[in-house]
């Protein structure tokens, strides 16, 4: 999982990456990455953040507040 933090003008601030050796579907991997990204942003102390993902299933589930186990 890789992520970068940009300011409101789109300028790069900092990047982050991590990995896991688990076996995931594509959607599970994207959801895991979102979770790690949220943890990272929280550790940095930010609370007004816009996340961008490229997995419609995960985005839809987040918007519906759906717990997709």
N, CA, C, O and CB atoms as a CASP TS submission, in Angstrom:
PFRMAT TS
TARGET T0000
AUTHOR 0000-0000-0000
METHOD Language model
MODEL 1
PARENT N/A
ATOM      1  N   UNK     1       0.843  -1.159   0.000  1.00  0.00           N
ATOM      2  CA  UNK     1       0.000   0.000   0.000  1.00  0.00           C
ATOM      3  C   UNK     1       0.889   1.223   0.000  1.00  0.00           C
ATOM      4  O   UNK     1       1.845   1.324   0.769  1.00  0.00           O
ATOM      5  CB  UNK     1      -0.959  -0.003   1.201  1.00  0.00           C
ATOM      6  N   UNK     2       0.556   2.139  -0.871  1.00  0.00           N
ATOM      7  CA  UNK     2       1.271   3.403  -0.920  1.00  0.00           C
ATOM      8  C   UNK     2       0.246   4.524  -0.835  1.00  0.00           C
ATOM      9  O   UNK     2      -0.878   4.399  -1.320  1.00  0.00           O
ATOM     10  CB  UNK     2       2.138   3.521  -2.216  1.00  0.00           C
ATOM     11  N   UNK     3       0.656   5.614  -0.212  1.00  0.00           N
ATOM     12  CA  UNK     3      -0.216   6.776  -0.110  1.00  0.00           C
ATOM     13  C   UNK     3       0.639   8.028  -0.063  1.00  0.00           C
ATOM     14  O   UNK     3       1.795   7.998   0.359  1.00  0.00           O
ATOM     15  CB  UNK     3      -1.131   6.685   1.139  1.00  0.00           C
ATOM     16  N   UNK     4       0.054   9.118  -0.501  1.00  0.00           N
ATOM     17  CA  UNK     4       0.741  10.393  -0.352  1.00  0.00           C
ATOM     18  C   UNK     4      -0.253  11.418   0.165  1.00  0.00           C
ATOM     19  O   UNK     4      -1.452  11.347  -0.107  1.00  0.00           O
ATOM     20  CB  UNK     4       1.374  10.856  -1.695  1.00  0.00           C
ATOM     21  N   UNK     5       0.262  12.345   0.896  1.00  0.00           N
ATOM     22  CA  UNK     5      -0.539  13.430   1.458  1.00  0.00           C
ATOM     23  C   UNK     5      -0.194  14.688   0.691  1.00  0.00           C
ATOM     24  O   UNK     5       0.976  15.031   0.522  1.00  0.00           O
ATOM     25  CB  UNK     5      -0.284  13.611   2.997  1.00  0.00           C
ATOM     26  N   UNK     6      -1.236  15.378   0.224  1.00  0.00           N
ATOM     27  CA  UNK     6      -1.067  16.631  -0.506  1.00  0.00           C
ATOM     28  C   UNK     6      -1.866  17.715   0.194  1.00  0.00           C
ATOM     29  O   UNK     6      -2.850  17.430   0.877  1.00  0.00           O
ATOM     30  CB  UNK     6      -1.511  16.487  -1.990  1.00  0.00           C
ATOM     31  N   UNK     7      -1.445  18.940   0.025  1.00  0.00           N
ATOM     32  CA  UNK     7      -2.199  20.044   0.623  1.00  0.00           C
ATOM     33  C   UNK     7      -3.364  20.419  -0.287  1.00  0.00           C
ATOM     34  O   UNK     7      -3.583  19.787  -1.320  1.00  0.00           O
ATOM     35  CB  UNK     7      -1.281  21.275   0.869  1.00  0.00           C
ATOM     36  N   UNK     8      -4.112  21.455   0.106  1.00  0.00           N
ATOM     37  CA  UNK     8      -5.312  21.837  -0.640  1.00  0.00           C
ATOM     38  C   UNK     8      -5.018  22.312  -2.056  1.00  0.00           C
ATOM     39  O   UNK     8      -5.920  22.330  -2.894  1.00  0.00           O
ATOM     40  CB  UNK     8      -6.044  22.914   0.099  1.00  0.00           C
ATOM     41  N   UNK     9      -3.787  22.695  -2.340  1.00  0.00           N
ATOM     42  CA  UNK     9      -3.431  23.095  -3.702  1.00  0.00           C
ATOM     43  C   UNK     9      -2.878  21.935  -4.523  1.00  0.00           C
ATOM     44  O   UNK     9      -2.589  22.094  -5.709  1.00  0.00           O
ATOM     45  CB  UNK     9      -2.415  24.217  -3.663  1.00  0.00           C
ATOM     46  N   UNK    10      -2.729  20.764  -3.893  1.00  0.00           N
ATOM     47  CA  UNK    10      -2.221  19.588  -4.591  1.00  0.00           C
ATOM     48  C   UNK    10      -0.725  19.379  -4.456  1.00  0.00           C
ATOM     49  O   UNK    10      -0.178  18.440  -5.033  1.00  0.00           O
ATOM     50  CB  UNK    10      -2.564  19.683  -6.024  1.00  0.00           C
ATOM     51  N   UNK    11      -0.058  20.234  -3.707  1.00  0.00           N
ATOM     52  CA  UNK    11       1.393  20.104  -3.518  1.00  0.00           C
ATOM     53  C   UNK    11       1.699  18.933  -2.583  1.00  0.00           C
ATOM     54  O   UNK    11       1.031  18.748  -1.565  1.00  0.00           O
ATOM     55  CB  UNK    11       1.994  21.421  -2.949  1.00  0.00           C
ATOM     56  N   UNK    12       2.703  18.155  -2.935  1.00  0.00           N
ATOM     57  CA  UNK    12       3.122  16.990  -2.157  1.00  0.00           C
ATOM     58  C   UNK    12       3.624  17.419  -0.781  1.00  0.00           C
ATOM     59  O   UNK    12       4.359  18.399  -0.655  1.00  0.00           O
ATOM     60  CB  UNK    12       4.217  16.205  -2.904  1.00  0.00           C
ATOM     61  N   UNK    13       3.213  16.665   0.259  1.00  0.00           N
ATOM     62  CA  UNK    13       3.692  16.913   1.617  1.00  0.00           C
ATOM     63  C   UNK    13       4.549  15.750   2.096  1.00  0.00           C
ATOM     64  O   UNK    13       5.710  15.944   2.455  1.00  0.00           O
ATOM     65  CB  UNK    13       2.512  17.138   2.577  1.00  0.00           C
ATOM     66  N   UNK    14       3.986  14.536   2.106  1.00  0.00           N
ATOM     67  CA  UNK    14       4.712  13.375   2.610  1.00  0.00           C
ATOM     68  C   UNK    14       4.091  12.106   2.024  1.00  0.00           C
ATOM     69  O   UNK    14       2.928  12.110   1.621  1.00  0.00           O
ATOM     70  CB  UNK    14       4.691  13.335   4.171  1.00  0.00           C
ATOM     71  N   UNK    15       4.868  11.023   1.977  1.00  0.00           N
ATOM     72  CA  UNK    15       4.375   9.740   1.467  1.00  0.00           C
ATOM     73  C   UNK    15       4.545   8.661   2.523  1.00  0.00           C
ATOM     74  O   UNK    15       5.290   8.815   3.490  1.00  0.00           O
ATOM     75  CB  UNK    15       5.113   9.341   0.169  1.00  0.00           C
ATOM     76  N   UNK    16       3.837   7.573   2.309  1.00  0.00           N
ATOM     77  CA  UNK    16       3.823   6.452   3.251  1.00  0.00           C
ATOM     78  C   UNK    16       3.634   5.162   2.463  1.00  0.00           C
ATOM     79  O   UNK    16       2.922   5.152   1.459  1.00  0.00           O
ATOM     80  CB  UNK    16       2.695   6.622   4.326  1.00  0.00           C
ATOM     81  N   UNK    17       4.256   4.087   2.898  1.00  0.00           N
ATOM     82  CA  UNK    17       4.007   2.778   2.291  1.00  0.00           C
ATOM     83  C   UNK    17       4.128   1.700   3.359  1.00  0.00           C
ATOM     84  O   UNK    17       4.851   1.856   4.343  1.00  0.00           O
ATOM     85  CB  UNK    17       4.998   2.505   1.120  1.00  0.00           C
ATOM     86  N   UNK    18       3.414   0.615   3.147  1.00  0.00           N
ATOM     87  CA  UNK    18       3.512  -0.552   4.027  1.00  0.00           C
ATOM     88  C   UNK    18       3.076  -1.774   3.232  1.00  0.00           C
ATOM     89  O   UNK    18       2.514  -1.650   2.144  1.00  0.00           O
ATOM     90  CB  UNK    18       2.636  -0.376   5.323  1.00  0.00           C
ATOM     91  N   UNK    19       3.336  -2.944   3.775  1.00  0.00           N
ATOM     92  CA  UNK    19       2.935  -4.168   3.078  1.00  0.00           C
ATOM     93  C   UNK    19       2.423  -5.203   4.074  1.00  0.00           C
ATOM     94  O   UNK    19       2.643  -5.101   5.281  1.00  0.00           O
ATOM     95  CB  UNK    19       4.115  -4.744   2.267  1.00  0.00           C
ATOM     96  N   UNK    20       1.748  -6.180   3.538  1.00  0.00           N
ATOM     97  CA  UNK    20       1.234  -7.295   4.317  1.00  0.00           C
ATOM     98  C   UNK    20       1.345  -8.532   3.439  1.00  0.00           C
ATOM     99  O   UNK    20       1.127  -8.449   2.230  1.00  0.00           O
ATOM    100  CB  UNK    20      -0.251  -7.047   4.791  1.00  0.00           C
ATOM    101  N   UNK    21       1.675  -9.659   4.016  1.00  0.00           N
ATOM    102  CA  UNK    21       1.845 -10.882   3.246  1.00  0.00           C
ATOM    103  C   UNK    21       0.566 -11.708   3.132  1.00  0.00           C
ATOM    104  O   UNK    21       0.615 -12.855   2.688  1.00  0.00           O
ATOM    105  CB  UNK    21       2.922 -11.715   3.863  1.00  0.00           C
ATOM    106  N   UNK    22      -0.570 -11.148   3.524  1.00  0.00           N
ATOM    107  CA  UNK    22      -1.842 -11.876   3.467  1.00  0.00           C
ATOM    108  C   UNK    22      -2.328 -12.080   2.040  1.00  0.00           C
ATOM    109  O   UNK    22      -1.818 -11.472   1.099  1.00  0.00           O
ATOM    110  CB  UNK    22      -2.900 -11.138   4.261  1.00  0.00           C
ATOM    111  N   UNK    23      -3.311 -12.936   1.903  1.00  0.00           N
ATOM    112  CA  UNK    23      -3.941 -13.202   0.608  1.00  0.00           C
ATOM    113  C   UNK    23      -5.289 -12.488   0.595  1.00  0.00           C
ATOM    114  O   UNK    23      -6.176 -12.828   1.378  1.00  0.00           O
ATOM    115  CB  UNK    23      -4.111 -14.752   0.351  1.00  0.00           C
ATOM    116  N   UNK    24      -5.451 -11.501  -0.286  1.00  0.00           N
ATOM    117  CA  UNK    24      -6.645 -10.692  -0.341  1.00  0.00           C
ATOM    118  C   UNK    24      -7.200 -10.641  -1.756  1.00  0.00           C
ATOM    119  O   UNK    24      -6.461 -10.776  -2.732  1.00  0.00           O
ATOM    120  CB  UNK    24      -6.358  -9.294   0.168  1.00  0.00           C
ATOM    121  N   UNK    25      -8.516 -10.442  -1.855  1.00  0.00           N
ATOM    122  CA  UNK    25      -9.080 -10.080  -3.150  1.00  0.00           C
ATOM    123  C   UNK    25      -8.654  -8.645  -3.417  1.00  0.00           C
ATOM    124  O   UNK    25      -8.132  -7.972  -2.529  1.00  0.00           O
ATOM    125  CB  UNK    25     -10.659 -10.242  -3.179  1.00  0.00           C
ATOM    126  N   UNK    26      -8.876  -8.178  -4.637  1.00  0.00           N
ATOM    127  CA  UNK    26      -8.506  -6.795  -4.962  1.00  0.00           C
ATOM    128  C   UNK    26      -9.245  -5.806  -4.063  1.00  0.00           C
ATOM    129  O   UNK    26      -8.640  -4.863  -3.554  1.00  0.00           O
ATOM    130  CB  UNK    26      -8.808  -6.490  -6.441  1.00  0.00           C
ATOM    131  N   UNK    27     -10.545  -6.015  -3.864  1.00  0.00           N
ATOM    132  CA  UNK    27     -11.332  -5.107  -3.021  1.00  0.00           C
ATOM    133  C   UNK    27     -10.860  -5.163  -1.573  1.00  0.00           C
ATOM    134  O   UNK    27     -10.777  -4.128  -0.912  1.00  0.00           O
ATOM    135  CB  UNK    27     -12.827  -5.456  -3.102  1.00  0.00           C
ATOM    136  N   UNK    28     -10.553  -6.353  -1.072  1.00  0.00           N
ATOM    137  CA  UNK    28     -10.049  -6.475   0.303  1.00  0.00           C
ATOM    138  C   UNK    28      -8.727  -5.745   0.467  1.00  0.00           C
ATOM    139  O   UNK    28      -8.499  -5.083   1.480  1.00  0.00           O
ATOM    140  CB  UNK    28      -9.881  -7.951   0.687  1.00  0.00           C
ATOM    141  N   UNK    29      -7.860  -5.864  -0.526  1.00  0.00           N
ATOM    142  CA  UNK    29      -6.564  -5.176  -0.464  1.00  0.00           C
ATOM    143  C   UNK    29      -6.755  -3.668  -0.455  1.00  0.00           C
ATOM    144  O   UNK    29      -6.065  -2.964   0.282  1.00  0.00           O
ATOM    145  CB  UNK    29      -5.672  -5.588  -1.649  1.00  0.00           C
ATOM    146  N   UNK    30      -7.678  -3.160  -1.260  1.00  0.00           N
ATOM    147  CA  UNK    30      -7.945  -1.711  -1.280  1.00  0.00           C
ATOM    148  C   UNK    30      -8.542  -1.258   0.045  1.00  0.00           C
ATOM    149  O   UNK    30      -8.190  -0.190   0.546  1.00  0.00           O
ATOM    150  CB  UNK    30      -8.898  -1.347  -2.442  1.00  0.00           C
ATOM    151  N   UNK    31      -9.443  -2.055   0.620  1.00  0.00           N
ATOM    152  CA  UNK    31     -10.044  -1.704   1.912  1.00  0.00           C
ATOM    153  C   UNK    31      -8.983  -1.727   3.009  1.00  0.00           C
ATOM    154  O   UNK    31      -8.980  -0.860   3.882  1.00  0.00           O
ATOM    155  CB  UNK    31     -11.202  -2.677   2.263  1.00  0.00           C
ATOM    156  N   UNK    32      -8.087  -2.703   2.975  1.00  0.00           N
ATOM    157  CA  UNK    32      -6.985  -2.780   3.937  1.00  0.00           C
ATOM    158  C   UNK    32      -6.099  -1.534   3.803  1.00  0.00           C
ATOM    159  O   UNK    32      -5.682  -0.943   4.799  1.00  0.00           O
ATOM    160  CB  UNK    32      -6.144  -4.082   3.716  1.00  0.00           C
ATOM    161  N   UNK    33      -5.823  -1.150   2.553  1.00  0.00           N
ATOM    162  CA  UNK    33      -5.012   0.046   2.312  1.00  0.00           C
ATOM    163  C   UNK    33      -5.685   1.308   2.830  1.00  0.00           C
ATOM    164  O   UNK    33      -5.022   2.190   3.376  1.00  0.00           O
ATOM    165  CB  UNK    33      -4.726   0.193   0.830  1.00  0.00           C
ATOM    166  N   UNK    34      -7.001   1.398   2.661  1.00  0.00           N
ATOM    167  CA  UNK    34      -7.734   2.548   3.194  1.00  0.00           C
ATOM    168  C   UNK    34      -7.623   2.590   4.709  1.00  0.00           C
ATOM    169  O   UNK    34      -7.395   3.651   5.290  1.00  0.00           O
ATOM    170  CB  UNK    34      -9.211   2.497   2.770  1.00  0.00           C
ATOM    171  N   UNK    35      -7.783   1.447   5.344  1.00  0.00           N
ATOM    172  CA  UNK    35      -7.670   1.374   6.808  1.00  0.00           C
ATOM    173  C   UNK    35      -6.286   1.845   7.260  1.00  0.00           C
ATOM    174  O   UNK    35      -6.180   2.639   8.195  1.00  0.00           O
ATOM    175  CB  UNK    35      -7.933  -0.071   7.305  1.00  0.00           C
ATOM    176  N   UNK    36      -5.243   1.370   6.615  1.00  0.00           N
ATOM    177  CA  UNK    36      -3.885   1.786   6.964  1.00  0.00           C
ATOM    178  C   UNK    36      -3.681   3.272   6.705  1.00  0.00           C
ATOM    179  O   UNK    36      -3.007   3.951   7.480  1.00  0.00           O
ATOM    180  CB  UNK    36      -2.858   0.973   6.176  1.00  0.00           C
ATOM    181  N   UNK    37      -4.257   3.780   5.625  1.00  0.00           N
ATOM    182  CA  UNK    37      -4.156   5.200   5.326  1.00  0.00           C
ATOM    183  C   UNK    37      -4.844   6.056   6.379  1.00  0.00           C
ATOM    184  O   UNK    37      -4.329   7.105   6.766  1.00  0.00           O
ATOM    185  CB  UNK    37      -4.747   5.486   3.967  1.00  0.00           C
ATOM    186  N   UNK    38      -6.002   5.610   6.841  1.00  0.00           N
ATOM    187  CA  UNK    38      -6.718   6.334   7.893  1.00  0.00           C
ATOM    188  C   UNK    38      -5.898   6.331   9.182  1.00  0.00           C
ATOM    189  O   UNK    38      -5.794   7.350   9.865  1.00  0.00           O
ATOM    190  CB  UNK    38      -8.115   5.706   8.138  1.00  0.00           C
ATOM    191  N   UNK    39      -5.317   5.176   9.508  1.00  0.00           N
ATOM    192  CA  UNK    39      -4.461   5.104  10.705  1.00  0.00           C
ATOM    193  C   UNK    39      -3.281   6.062  10.586  1.00  0.00           C
ATOM    194  O   UNK    39      -2.940   6.747  11.551  1.00  0.00           O
ATOM    195  CB  UNK    39      -3.949   3.663  10.922  1.00  0.00           C
ATOM    196  N   UNK    40      -2.655   6.117   9.415  1.00  0.00           N
ATOM    197  CA  UNK    40      -1.499   6.989   9.177  1.00  0.00           C
ATOM    198  C   UNK    40      -1.882   8.451   9.334  1.00  0.00           C
ATOM    199  O   UNK    40      -1.189   9.212  10.009  1.00  0.00           O
ATOM    200  CB  UNK    40      -0.918   6.745   7.777  1.00  0.00           C
ATOM    201  N   UNK    41      -2.983   8.841   8.711  1.00  0.00           N
ATOM    202  CA  UNK    41      -3.443  10.234   8.797  1.00  0.00           C
ATOM    203  C   UNK    41      -3.759  10.603  10.241  1.00  0.00           C
ATOM    204  O   UNK    41      -3.441  11.707  10.684  1.00  0.00           O
ATOM    205  CB  UNK    41      -4.687  10.455   7.906  1.00  0.00           C
ATOM    206  N   UNK    42      -4.386   9.684  10.981  1.00  0.00           N
ATOM    207  CA  UNK    42      -4.709   9.949  12.393  1.00  0.00           C
ATOM    208  C   UNK    42      -3.431  10.142  13.209  1.00  0.00           C
ATOM    209  O   UNK    42      -3.374  11.014  14.076  1.00  0.00           O
ATOM    210  CB  UNK    42      -5.551   8.789  12.988  1.00  0.00           C
ATOM    211  N   UNK    43      -2.401   9.327  12.932  1.00  0.00           N
ATOM    212  CA  UNK    43      -1.126   9.467  13.644  1.00  0.00           C
ATOM    213  C   UNK    43      -0.472  10.820  13.353  1.00  0.00           C
ATOM    214  O   UNK    43       0.215  11.382  14.206  1.00  0.00           O
ATOM    215  CB  UNK    43      -0.169   8.328  13.254  1.00  0.00           C
ATOM    216  N   UNK    44      -0.691  11.331  12.150  1.00  0.00           N
ATOM    217  CA  UNK    44      -0.134  12.640  11.787  1.00  0.00           C
ATOM    218  C   UNK    44      -0.931  13.777  12.419  1.00  0.00           C
ATOM    219  O   UNK    44      -0.485  14.925  12.423  1.00  0.00           O
ATOM    220  CB  UNK    44      -0.107  12.806  10.262  1.00  0.00           C
ATOM    221  N   UNK    45      -2.103  13.462  12.949  1.00  0.00           N
ATOM    222  CA  UNK    45      -2.913  14.467  13.620  1.00  0.00           C
ATOM    223  C   UNK    45      -3.869  15.238  12.725  1.00  0.00           C
ATOM    224  O   UNK    45      -4.426  16.255  13.139  1.00  0.00           O
ATOM    225  CB  UNK    45      -2.030  15.418  14.288  1.00  0.00           C
ATOM    226  N   UNK    46      -4.063  14.760  11.500  1.00  0.00           N
ATOM    227  CA  UNK    46      -4.984  15.442  10.584  1.00  0.00           C
ATOM    228  C   UNK    46      -6.404  14.930  10.816  1.00  0.00           C
ATOM    229  O   UNK    46      -6.607  13.756  11.125  1.00  0.00           O
ATOM    230  CB  UNK    46      -4.558  15.223   9.101  1.00  0.00           C
ATOM    231  N   UNK    47      -7.387  15.826  10.663  1.00  0.00           N
ATOM    232  CA  UNK    47      -8.760  15.387  10.856  1.00  0.00           C
ATOM    233  C   UNK    47      -9.711  15.833   9.745  1.00  0.00           C
ATOM    234  O   UNK    47     -10.874  15.433   9.754  1.00  0.00           O
ATOM    235  CB  UNK    47      -9.261  15.892  12.166  1.00  0.00           C
ATOM    236  N   UNK    48      -9.270  16.626   8.816  1.00  0.00           N
ATOM    237  CA  UNK    48     -10.086  17.004   7.655  1.00  0.00           C
ATOM    238  C   UNK    48      -9.324  16.568   6.413  1.00  0.00           C
ATOM    239  O   UNK    48      -8.482  17.300   5.894  1.00  0.00           O
ATOM    240  CB  UNK    48     -10.393  18.560   7.627  1.00  0.00           C
ATOM    241  N   UNK    49      -9.635  15.355   5.942  1.00  0.00           N
ATOM    242  CA  UNK    49      -8.861  14.736   4.867  1.00  0.00           C
ATOM    243  C   UNK    49      -9.809  14.160   3.825  1.00  0.00           C
ATOM    244  O   UNK    49     -10.859  13.617   4.170  1.00  0.00           O
ATOM    245  CB  UNK    49      -7.923  13.631   5.421  1.00  0.00           C
ATOM    246  N   UNK    50      -9.444  14.276   2.560  1.00  0.00           N
ATOM    247  CA  UNK    50     -10.191  13.666   1.470  1.00  0.00           C
ATOM    248  C   UNK    50      -9.375  12.473   0.970  1.00  0.00           C
ATOM    249  O   UNK    50      -8.211  12.623   0.600  1.00  0.00           O
ATOM    250  CB  UNK    50     -10.478  14.699   0.313  1.00  0.00           C
ATOM    251  N   UNK    51      -9.984  11.305   0.961  1.00  0.00           N
ATOM    252  CA  UNK    51      -9.316  10.106   0.466  1.00  0.00           C
ATOM    253  C   UNK    51      -9.778   9.826  -0.957  1.00  0.00           C
ATOM    254  O   UNK    51     -10.948  10.023  -1.286  1.00  0.00           O
ATOM    255  CB  UNK    51      -9.601   8.889   1.386  1.00  0.00           C
ATOM    256  N   UNK    52      -8.858   9.367  -1.798  1.00  0.00           N
ATOM    257  CA  UNK    52      -9.184   8.963  -3.163  1.00  0.00           C
ATOM    258  C   UNK    52      -8.810   7.505  -3.327  1.00  0.00           C
ATOM    259  O   UNK    52      -7.693   7.100  -3.003  1.00  0.00           O
ATOM    260  CB  UNK    52      -8.450   9.852  -4.216  1.00  0.00           C
ATOM    261  N   UNK    53      -9.750   6.716  -3.832  1.00  0.00           N
ATOM    262  CA  UNK    53      -9.514   5.294  -4.072  1.00  0.00           C
ATOM    263  C   UNK    53      -9.903   4.949  -5.498  1.00  0.00           C
ATOM    264  O   UNK    53     -10.670   5.673  -6.134  1.00  0.00           O
ATOM    265  CB  UNK    53     -10.305   4.421  -3.067  1.00  0.00           C
ATOM    266  N   UNK    54      -9.368   3.836  -6.002  1.00  0.00           N
ATOM    267  CA  UNK    54      -9.699   3.409  -7.353  1.00  0.00           C
ATOM    268  C   UNK    54     -10.492   2.100  -7.363  1.00  0.00           C
ATOM    269  O   UNK    54     -10.492   1.385  -8.365  1.00  0.00           O
ATOM    270  CB  UNK    54      -8.431   3.253  -8.170  1.00  0.00           C
ATOM    271  N   UNK    55     -11.159   1.786  -6.263  1.00  0.00           N
ATOM    272  CA  UNK    55     -11.982   0.581  -6.192  1.00  0.00           C
ATOM    273  C   UNK    55     -13.409   1.009  -5.846  1.00  0.00           C
ATOM    274  O   UNK    55     -13.708   1.329  -4.696  1.00  0.00           O
ATOM    275  CB  UNK    55     -11.418  -0.442  -5.132  1.00  0.00           C
ATOM    276  N   UNK    56     -14.285   1.011  -6.852  1.00  0.00           N
ATOM    277  CA  UNK    56     -15.654   1.481  -6.673  1.00  0.00           C
ATOM    278  C   UNK    56     -16.390   0.709  -5.580  1.00  0.00           C
ATOM    279  O   UNK    56     -17.180   1.295  -4.839  1.00  0.00           O
ATOM    280  CB  UNK    56     -16.413   1.368  -7.981  1.00  0.00           C
ATOM    281  N   UNK    57     -16.144  -0.588  -5.470  1.00  0.00           N
ATOM    282  CA  UNK    57     -16.823  -1.390  -4.455  1.00  0.00           C
ATOM    283  C   UNK    57     -16.520  -0.866  -3.053  1.00  0.00           C
ATOM    284  O   UNK    57     -17.428  -0.740  -2.233  1.00  0.00           O
ATOM    285  CB  UNK    57     -16.408  -2.864  -4.572  1.00  0.00           C
ATOM    286  N   UNK    58     -15.269  -0.564  -2.774  1.00  0.00           N
ATOM    287  CA  UNK    58     -14.868  -0.059  -1.461  1.00  0.00           C
ATOM    288  C   UNK    58     -15.448   1.340  -1.242  1.00  0.00           C
ATOM    289  O   UNK    58     -15.954   1.636  -0.159  1.00  0.00           O
ATOM    290  CB  UNK    58     -13.320  -0.034  -1.332  1.00  0.00           C
ATOM    291  N   UNK    59     -15.379   2.194  -2.253  1.00  0.00           N
ATOM    292  CA  UNK    59     -15.924   3.547  -2.138  1.00  0.00           C
ATOM    293  C   UNK    59     -17.418   3.485  -1.853  1.00  0.00           C
ATOM    294  O   UNK    59     -17.910   4.180  -0.963  1.00  0.00           O
ATOM    295  CB  UNK    59     -15.655   4.360  -3.424  1.00  0.00           C
ATOM    296  N   UNK    60     -18.144   2.659  -2.600  1.00  0.00           N
ATOM    297  CA  UNK    60     -19.586   2.533  -2.387  1.00  0.00           C
ATOM    298  C   UNK    60     -19.892   2.017  -0.982  1.00  0.00           C
ATOM    299  O   UNK    60     -20.803   2.520  -0.325  1.00  0.00           O
ATOM    300  CB  UNK    60     -20.202   1.598  -3.437  1.00  0.00           C
ATOM    301  N   UNK    61     -19.140   1.020  -0.516  1.00  0.00           N
ATOM    302  CA  UNK    61     -19.368   0.475   0.822  1.00  0.00           C
ATOM    303  C   UNK    61     -19.107   1.511   1.906  1.00  0.00           C
ATOM    304  O   UNK    61     -19.827   1.556   2.904  1.00  0.00           O
ATOM    305  CB  UNK    61     -18.486  -0.743   1.051  1.00  0.00           C
ATOM    306  N   UNK    62     -18.082   2.347   1.723  1.00  0.00           N
ATOM    307  CA  UNK    62     -17.795   3.402   2.698  1.00  0.00           C
ATOM    308  C   UNK    62     -18.931   4.420   2.713  1.00  0.00           C
ATOM    309  O   UNK    62     -19.379   4.836   3.781  1.00  0.00           O
ATOM    310  CB  UNK    62     -16.449   4.098   2.373  1.00  0.00           C
ATOM    311  N   UNK    63     -19.395   4.820   1.535  1.00  0.00           N
ATOM    312  CA  UNK    63     -20.478   5.801   1.465  1.00  0.00           C
ATOM    313  C   UNK    63     -21.781   5.277   2.056  1.00  0.00           C
ATOM    314  O   UNK    63     -22.577   6.052   2.585  1.00  0.00           O
ATOM    315  CB  UNK    63     -20.704   6.216   0.031  1.00  0.00           C
ATOM    316  N   UNK    64     -22.004   3.965   1.969  1.00  0.00           N
ATOM    317  CA  UNK    64     -23.209   3.361   2.517  1.00  0.00           C
ATOM    318  C   UNK    64     -23.037   2.976   3.980  1.00  0.00           C
ATOM    319  O   UNK    64     -23.959   2.450   4.605  1.00  0.00           O
ATOM    320  CB  UNK    64     -23.594   2.143   1.707  1.00  0.00           C
ATOM    321  N   UNK    65     -21.824   3.247   4.533  1.00  0.00           N
ATOM    322  CA  UNK    65     -21.507   2.848   5.899  1.00  0.00           C
ATOM    323  C   UNK    65     -21.713   1.347   6.079  1.00  0.00           C
ATOM    324  O   UNK    65     -22.198   0.896   7.117  1.00  0.00           O
ATOM    325  CB  UNK    65     -22.369   3.629   6.901  1.00  0.00           C
ATOM    326  N   UNK    66     -21.340   0.589   5.063  1.00  0.00           N
ATOM    327  CA  UNK    66     -21.560  -0.850   5.018  1.00  0.00           C
ATOM    328  C   UNK    66     -20.328  -1.583   5.539  1.00  0.00           C
ATOM    329  O   UNK    66     -19.200  -1.283   5.149  1.00  0.00           O
ATOM    330  CB  UNK    66     -21.895  -1.305   3.583  1.00  0.00           C
ATOM    331  N   UNK    67     -20.560  -2.533   6.414  1.00  0.00           N
ATOM    332  CA  UNK    67     -19.471  -3.369   6.905  1.00  0.00           C
ATOM    333  C   UNK    67     -19.447  -4.631   6.044  1.00  0.00           C
ATOM    334  O   UNK    67     -20.228  -5.556   6.268  1.00  0.00           O
ATOM    335  CB  UNK    67     -19.646  -3.714   8.437  1.00  0.00           C
ATOM    336  N   UNK    68     -18.565  -4.663   5.079  1.00  0.00           N
ATOM    337  CA  UNK    68     -18.479  -5.775   4.142  1.00  0.00           C
ATOM    338  C   UNK    68     -17.393  -6.735   4.609  1.00  0.00           C
ATOM    339  O   UNK    68     -16.217  -6.568   4.283  1.00  0.00           O
ATOM    340  CB  UNK    68     -18.190  -5.270   2.701  1.00  0.00           C
ATOM    341  N   UNK    69     -17.797  -7.735   5.371  1.00  0.00           N
ATOM    342  CA  UNK    69     -16.830  -8.678   5.917  1.00  0.00           C
ATOM    343  C   UNK    69     -16.337  -9.618   4.857  1.00  0.00           C
ATOM    344  O   UNK    69     -15.512 -10.487   5.137  1.00  0.00           O
ATOM    345  CB  UNK    69     -17.429  -9.460   7.060  1.00  0.00           C
TER
END
